[in-house]
C-alpha cells in the first residue's frame, strides 16, 4: 500500500461547491498528478477563491505534461477522470506477470476513483 497526499481547491466551501483543481503526490515525492478543471461555474466562486486561487492557476500558462511520474493537465471533469485513472493504475499491486493481485475476498481490486 502507498500513501498519497491530496490537495484540492473548490469554488466555495458549501454543499454545492465544485472542484477547481486537484493535486496528488506520492510519499516519495517522485510521482505527481495535478489537474485544473474547466467545467466549474465561475459565477459561484467565493471572493477569496477569485482573488487567491484563480490567479495562481498555471496550466493555462504552461504546456500540459503527460508522463506517469508527472501528469499536469487541464480540461473537463470527464477528461481528468480518465487521466487520473491511468495515473492511479501505476500504484495497483501486480504479480510477476503484471496481473492485478486479488484481494482477500478473491476479487480483483476495484477502482474507487470518483470525481
PDB file of C-alpha atoms in Angstrom:
ATOM      1  CA  UNK A   1       0.000   0.000   0.000  1.00  0.00           C
ATOM      2  CA  UNK A   2       1.170   3.509  -0.764  1.00  0.00           C
ATOM      3  CA  UNK A   3       0.243   6.825   0.801  1.00  0.00           C
ATOM      4  CA  UNK A   4      -0.878   9.634  -1.466  1.00  0.00           C
ATOM      5  CA  UNK A   5      -1.192  13.234  -0.347  1.00  0.00           C
ATOM      6  CA  UNK A   6      -4.143  15.210  -1.685  1.00  0.00           C
ATOM      7  CA  UNK A   7      -4.791  18.917  -2.136  1.00  0.00           C
ATOM      8  CA  UNK A   8      -7.895  20.459  -3.686  1.00  0.00           C
ATOM      9  CA  UNK A   9      -9.364  23.843  -4.407  1.00  0.00           C
ATOM     10  CA  UNK A  10     -13.122  24.351  -4.632  1.00  0.00           C
ATOM     11  CA  UNK A  11     -15.295  27.200  -5.900  1.00  0.00           C
ATOM     12  CA  UNK A  12     -16.719  27.788  -2.425  1.00  0.00           C
ATOM     13  CA  UNK A  13     -16.941  25.774   0.782  1.00  0.00           C
ATOM     14  CA  UNK A  14     -20.546  24.599   0.839  1.00  0.00           C
ATOM     15  CA  UNK A  15     -22.611  21.670  -0.384  1.00  0.00           C
ATOM     16  CA  UNK A  16     -22.845  22.987  -3.953  1.00  0.00           C
ATOM     17  CA  UNK A  17     -19.121  23.550  -4.410  1.00  0.00           C
ATOM     18  CA  UNK A  18     -17.244  22.327  -7.471  1.00  0.00           C
ATOM     19  CA  UNK A  19     -13.622  21.308  -7.929  1.00  0.00           C
ATOM     20  CA  UNK A  20     -11.283  23.851  -9.449  1.00  0.00           C
ATOM     21  CA  UNK A  21      -8.060  21.881  -9.028  1.00  0.00           C
ATOM     22  CA  UNK A  22      -6.852  18.533  -7.747  1.00  0.00           C
ATOM     23  CA  UNK A  23      -3.303  17.554  -6.788  1.00  0.00           C
ATOM     24  CA  UNK A  24      -1.931  14.185  -5.674  1.00  0.00           C
ATOM     25  CA  UNK A  25       1.635  13.384  -4.664  1.00  0.00           C
ATOM     26  CA  UNK A  26       3.064  10.031  -3.668  1.00  0.00           C
ATOM     27  CA  UNK A  27       5.006   9.720  -0.427  1.00  0.00           C
ATOM     28  CA  UNK A  28       8.371   9.632  -2.234  1.00  0.00           C
ATOM     29  CA  UNK A  29       7.599  12.950  -3.907  1.00  0.00           C
ATOM     30  CA  UNK A  30       8.533  11.466  -7.295  1.00  0.00           C
ATOM     31  CA  UNK A  31       5.060  10.954  -8.746  1.00  0.00           C
ATOM     32  CA  UNK A  32       2.572  13.782  -9.044  1.00  0.00           C
ATOM     33  CA  UNK A  33      -0.806  14.435 -10.589  1.00  0.00           C
ATOM     34  CA  UNK A  34      -2.175  17.953 -10.992  1.00  0.00           C
ATOM     35  CA  UNK A  35      -5.362  18.916 -12.805  1.00  0.00           C
ATOM     36  CA  UNK A  36      -7.310  22.107 -13.298  1.00  0.00           C
ATOM     37  CA  UNK A  37     -10.987  21.793 -14.179  1.00  0.00           C
ATOM     38  CA  UNK A  38     -12.672  23.850 -16.892  1.00  0.00           C
ATOM     39  CA  UNK A  39     -16.288  22.928 -16.221  1.00  0.00           C
ATOM     40  CA  UNK A  40     -16.965  24.587 -12.877  1.00  0.00           C
ATOM     41  CA  UNK A  41     -19.365  27.522 -12.629  1.00  0.00           C
ATOM     42  CA  UNK A  42     -17.307  30.664 -12.280  1.00  0.00           C
ATOM     43  CA  UNK A  43     -20.272  32.697 -11.034  1.00  0.00           C
ATOM     44  CA  UNK A  44     -20.460  30.687  -7.818  1.00  0.00           C
ATOM     45  CA  UNK A  45     -16.936  31.326  -6.567  1.00  0.00           C
ATOM     46  CA  UNK A  46     -16.222  32.896  -3.214  1.00  0.00           C
ATOM     47  CA  UNK A  47     -14.395  36.242  -3.215  1.00  0.00           C
ATOM     48  CA  UNK A  48     -11.351  34.574  -1.605  1.00  0.00           C
ATOM     49  CA  UNK A  49     -11.152  31.976  -4.392  1.00  0.00           C
ATOM     50  CA  UNK A  50     -11.390  34.706  -7.039  1.00  0.00           C
ATOM     51  CA  UNK A  51      -8.538  36.710  -5.531  1.00  0.00           C
ATOM     52  CA  UNK A  52      -6.314  33.965  -4.071  1.00  0.00           C
ATOM     53  CA  UNK A  53      -6.815  30.787  -6.140  1.00  0.00           C
ATOM     54  CA  UNK A  54      -7.732  31.716  -9.700  1.00  0.00           C
ATOM     55  CA  UNK A  55      -4.705  33.983 -10.284  1.00  0.00           C
ATOM     56  CA  UNK A  56      -2.433  31.097  -9.259  1.00  0.00           C
ATOM     57  CA  UNK A  57      -3.812  28.523 -11.686  1.00  0.00           C
ATOM     58  CA  UNK A  58      -0.971  27.793 -14.048  1.00  0.00           C
ATOM     59  CA  UNK A  59      -1.827  25.091 -16.576  1.00  0.00           C
ATOM     60  CA  UNK A  60      -3.105  27.721 -18.989  1.00  0.00           C
ATOM     61  CA  UNK A  61       0.360  29.311 -18.813  1.00  0.00           C
ATOM     62  CA  UNK A  62       2.405  26.134 -19.360  1.00  0.00           C
ATOM     63  CA  UNK A  63       2.135  23.112 -21.606  1.00  0.00           C
ATOM     64  CA  UNK A  64       0.402  20.020 -20.251  1.00  0.00           C
ATOM     65  CA  UNK A  65       2.698  17.188 -19.091  1.00  0.00           C
ATOM     66  CA  UNK A  66       1.672  13.567 -19.684  1.00  0.00           C
ATOM     67  CA  UNK A  67       4.002  11.024 -18.098  1.00  0.00           C
ATOM     68  CA  UNK A  68       3.187   8.500 -15.389  1.00  0.00           C
ATOM     69  CA  UNK A  69       5.591  10.127 -12.961  1.00  0.00           C
ATOM     70  CA  UNK A  70       4.338  13.651 -13.630  1.00  0.00           C
ATOM     71  CA  UNK A  71       0.925  14.407 -15.089  1.00  0.00           C
ATOM     72  CA  UNK A  72      -0.274  18.024 -15.304  1.00  0.00           C
ATOM     73  CA  UNK A  73      -3.370  18.776 -17.330  1.00  0.00           C
ATOM     74  CA  UNK A  74      -6.479  20.868 -17.581  1.00  0.00           C
ATOM     75  CA  UNK A  75      -9.855  20.033 -19.023  1.00  0.00           C
ATOM     76  CA  UNK A  76     -13.364  18.843 -18.360  1.00  0.00           C
ATOM     77  CA  UNK A  77     -14.134  16.501 -15.469  1.00  0.00           C
ATOM     78  CA  UNK A  78     -14.578  13.520 -17.804  1.00  0.00           C
ATOM     79  CA  UNK A  79     -11.117  14.050 -19.327  1.00  0.00           C
ATOM     80  CA  UNK A  80      -9.471  14.481 -15.949  1.00  0.00           C
ATOM     81  CA  UNK A  81     -11.218  11.373 -14.590  1.00  0.00           C
ATOM     82  CA  UNK A  82      -9.711   9.234 -17.375  1.00  0.00           C
ATOM     83  CA  UNK A  83      -6.230  10.666 -16.834  1.00  0.00           C
ATOM     84  CA  UNK A  84      -6.492  10.155 -13.069  1.00  0.00           C
ATOM     85  CA  UNK A  85      -7.479   6.510 -13.501  1.00  0.00           C
ATOM     86  CA  UNK A  86      -4.443   5.956 -15.747  1.00  0.00           C
ATOM     87  CA  UNK A  87      -2.142   7.709 -13.269  1.00  0.00           C
ATOM     88  CA  UNK A  88      -3.525   5.794 -10.256  1.00  0.00           C
ATOM     89  CA  UNK A  89      -3.193   2.453 -12.040  1.00  0.00           C
ATOM     90  CA  UNK A  90       0.599   2.597 -11.595  1.00  0.00           C
ATOM     91  CA  UNK A  91       0.079   2.037  -7.859  1.00  0.00           C
ATOM     92  CA  UNK A  92      -2.022  -1.132  -8.245  1.00  0.00           C
ATOM     93  CA  UNK A  93      -0.415  -4.235  -6.786  1.00  0.00           C
ATOM     94  CA  UNK A  94       0.587  -6.699  -9.514  1.00  0.00           C
ATOM     95  CA  UNK A  95       2.151 -10.160  -9.615  1.00  0.00           C
ATOM     96  CA  UNK A  96       5.326 -11.036 -11.524  1.00  0.00           C
ATOM     97  CA  UNK A  97       3.282 -11.474 -14.732  1.00  0.00           C
ATOM     98  CA  UNK A  98       1.770  -7.998 -14.481  1.00  0.00           C
ATOM     99  CA  UNK A  99      -1.701  -9.174 -13.442  1.00  0.00           C
ATOM    100  CA  UNK A 100      -3.615  -7.407 -10.698  1.00  0.00           C
ATOM    101  CA  UNK A 101      -3.268  -9.180  -7.359  1.00  0.00           C
ATOM    102  CA  UNK A 102      -6.572 -10.447  -5.986  1.00  0.00           C
ATOM    103  CA  UNK A 103      -7.754  -9.251  -2.606  1.00  0.00           C
ATOM    104  CA  UNK A 104      -8.583 -11.417   0.411  1.00  0.00           C
ATOM    105  CA  UNK A 105     -12.111 -11.944  -0.943  1.00  0.00           C
ATOM    106  CA  UNK A 106     -10.721 -13.412  -4.178  1.00  0.00           C
ATOM    107  CA  UNK A 107     -11.850 -10.434  -6.237  1.00  0.00           C
ATOM    108  CA  UNK A 108      -9.641  -8.104  -8.219  1.00  0.00           C
ATOM    109  CA  UNK A 109      -9.271  -4.716  -6.562  1.00  0.00           C
ATOM    110  CA  UNK A 110     -11.933  -2.286  -7.642  1.00  0.00           C
ATOM    111  CA  UNK A 111     -11.094   1.255  -8.628  1.00  0.00           C
ATOM    112  CA  UNK A 112     -12.821   3.722  -6.368  1.00  0.00           C
ATOM    113  CA  UNK A 113     -11.930   6.921  -8.184  1.00  0.00           C
ATOM    114  CA  UNK A 114     -14.879   9.257  -8.113  1.00  0.00           C
ATOM    115  CA  UNK A 115     -14.779  12.886  -9.148  1.00  0.00           C
TER     116      UNK A 115
END
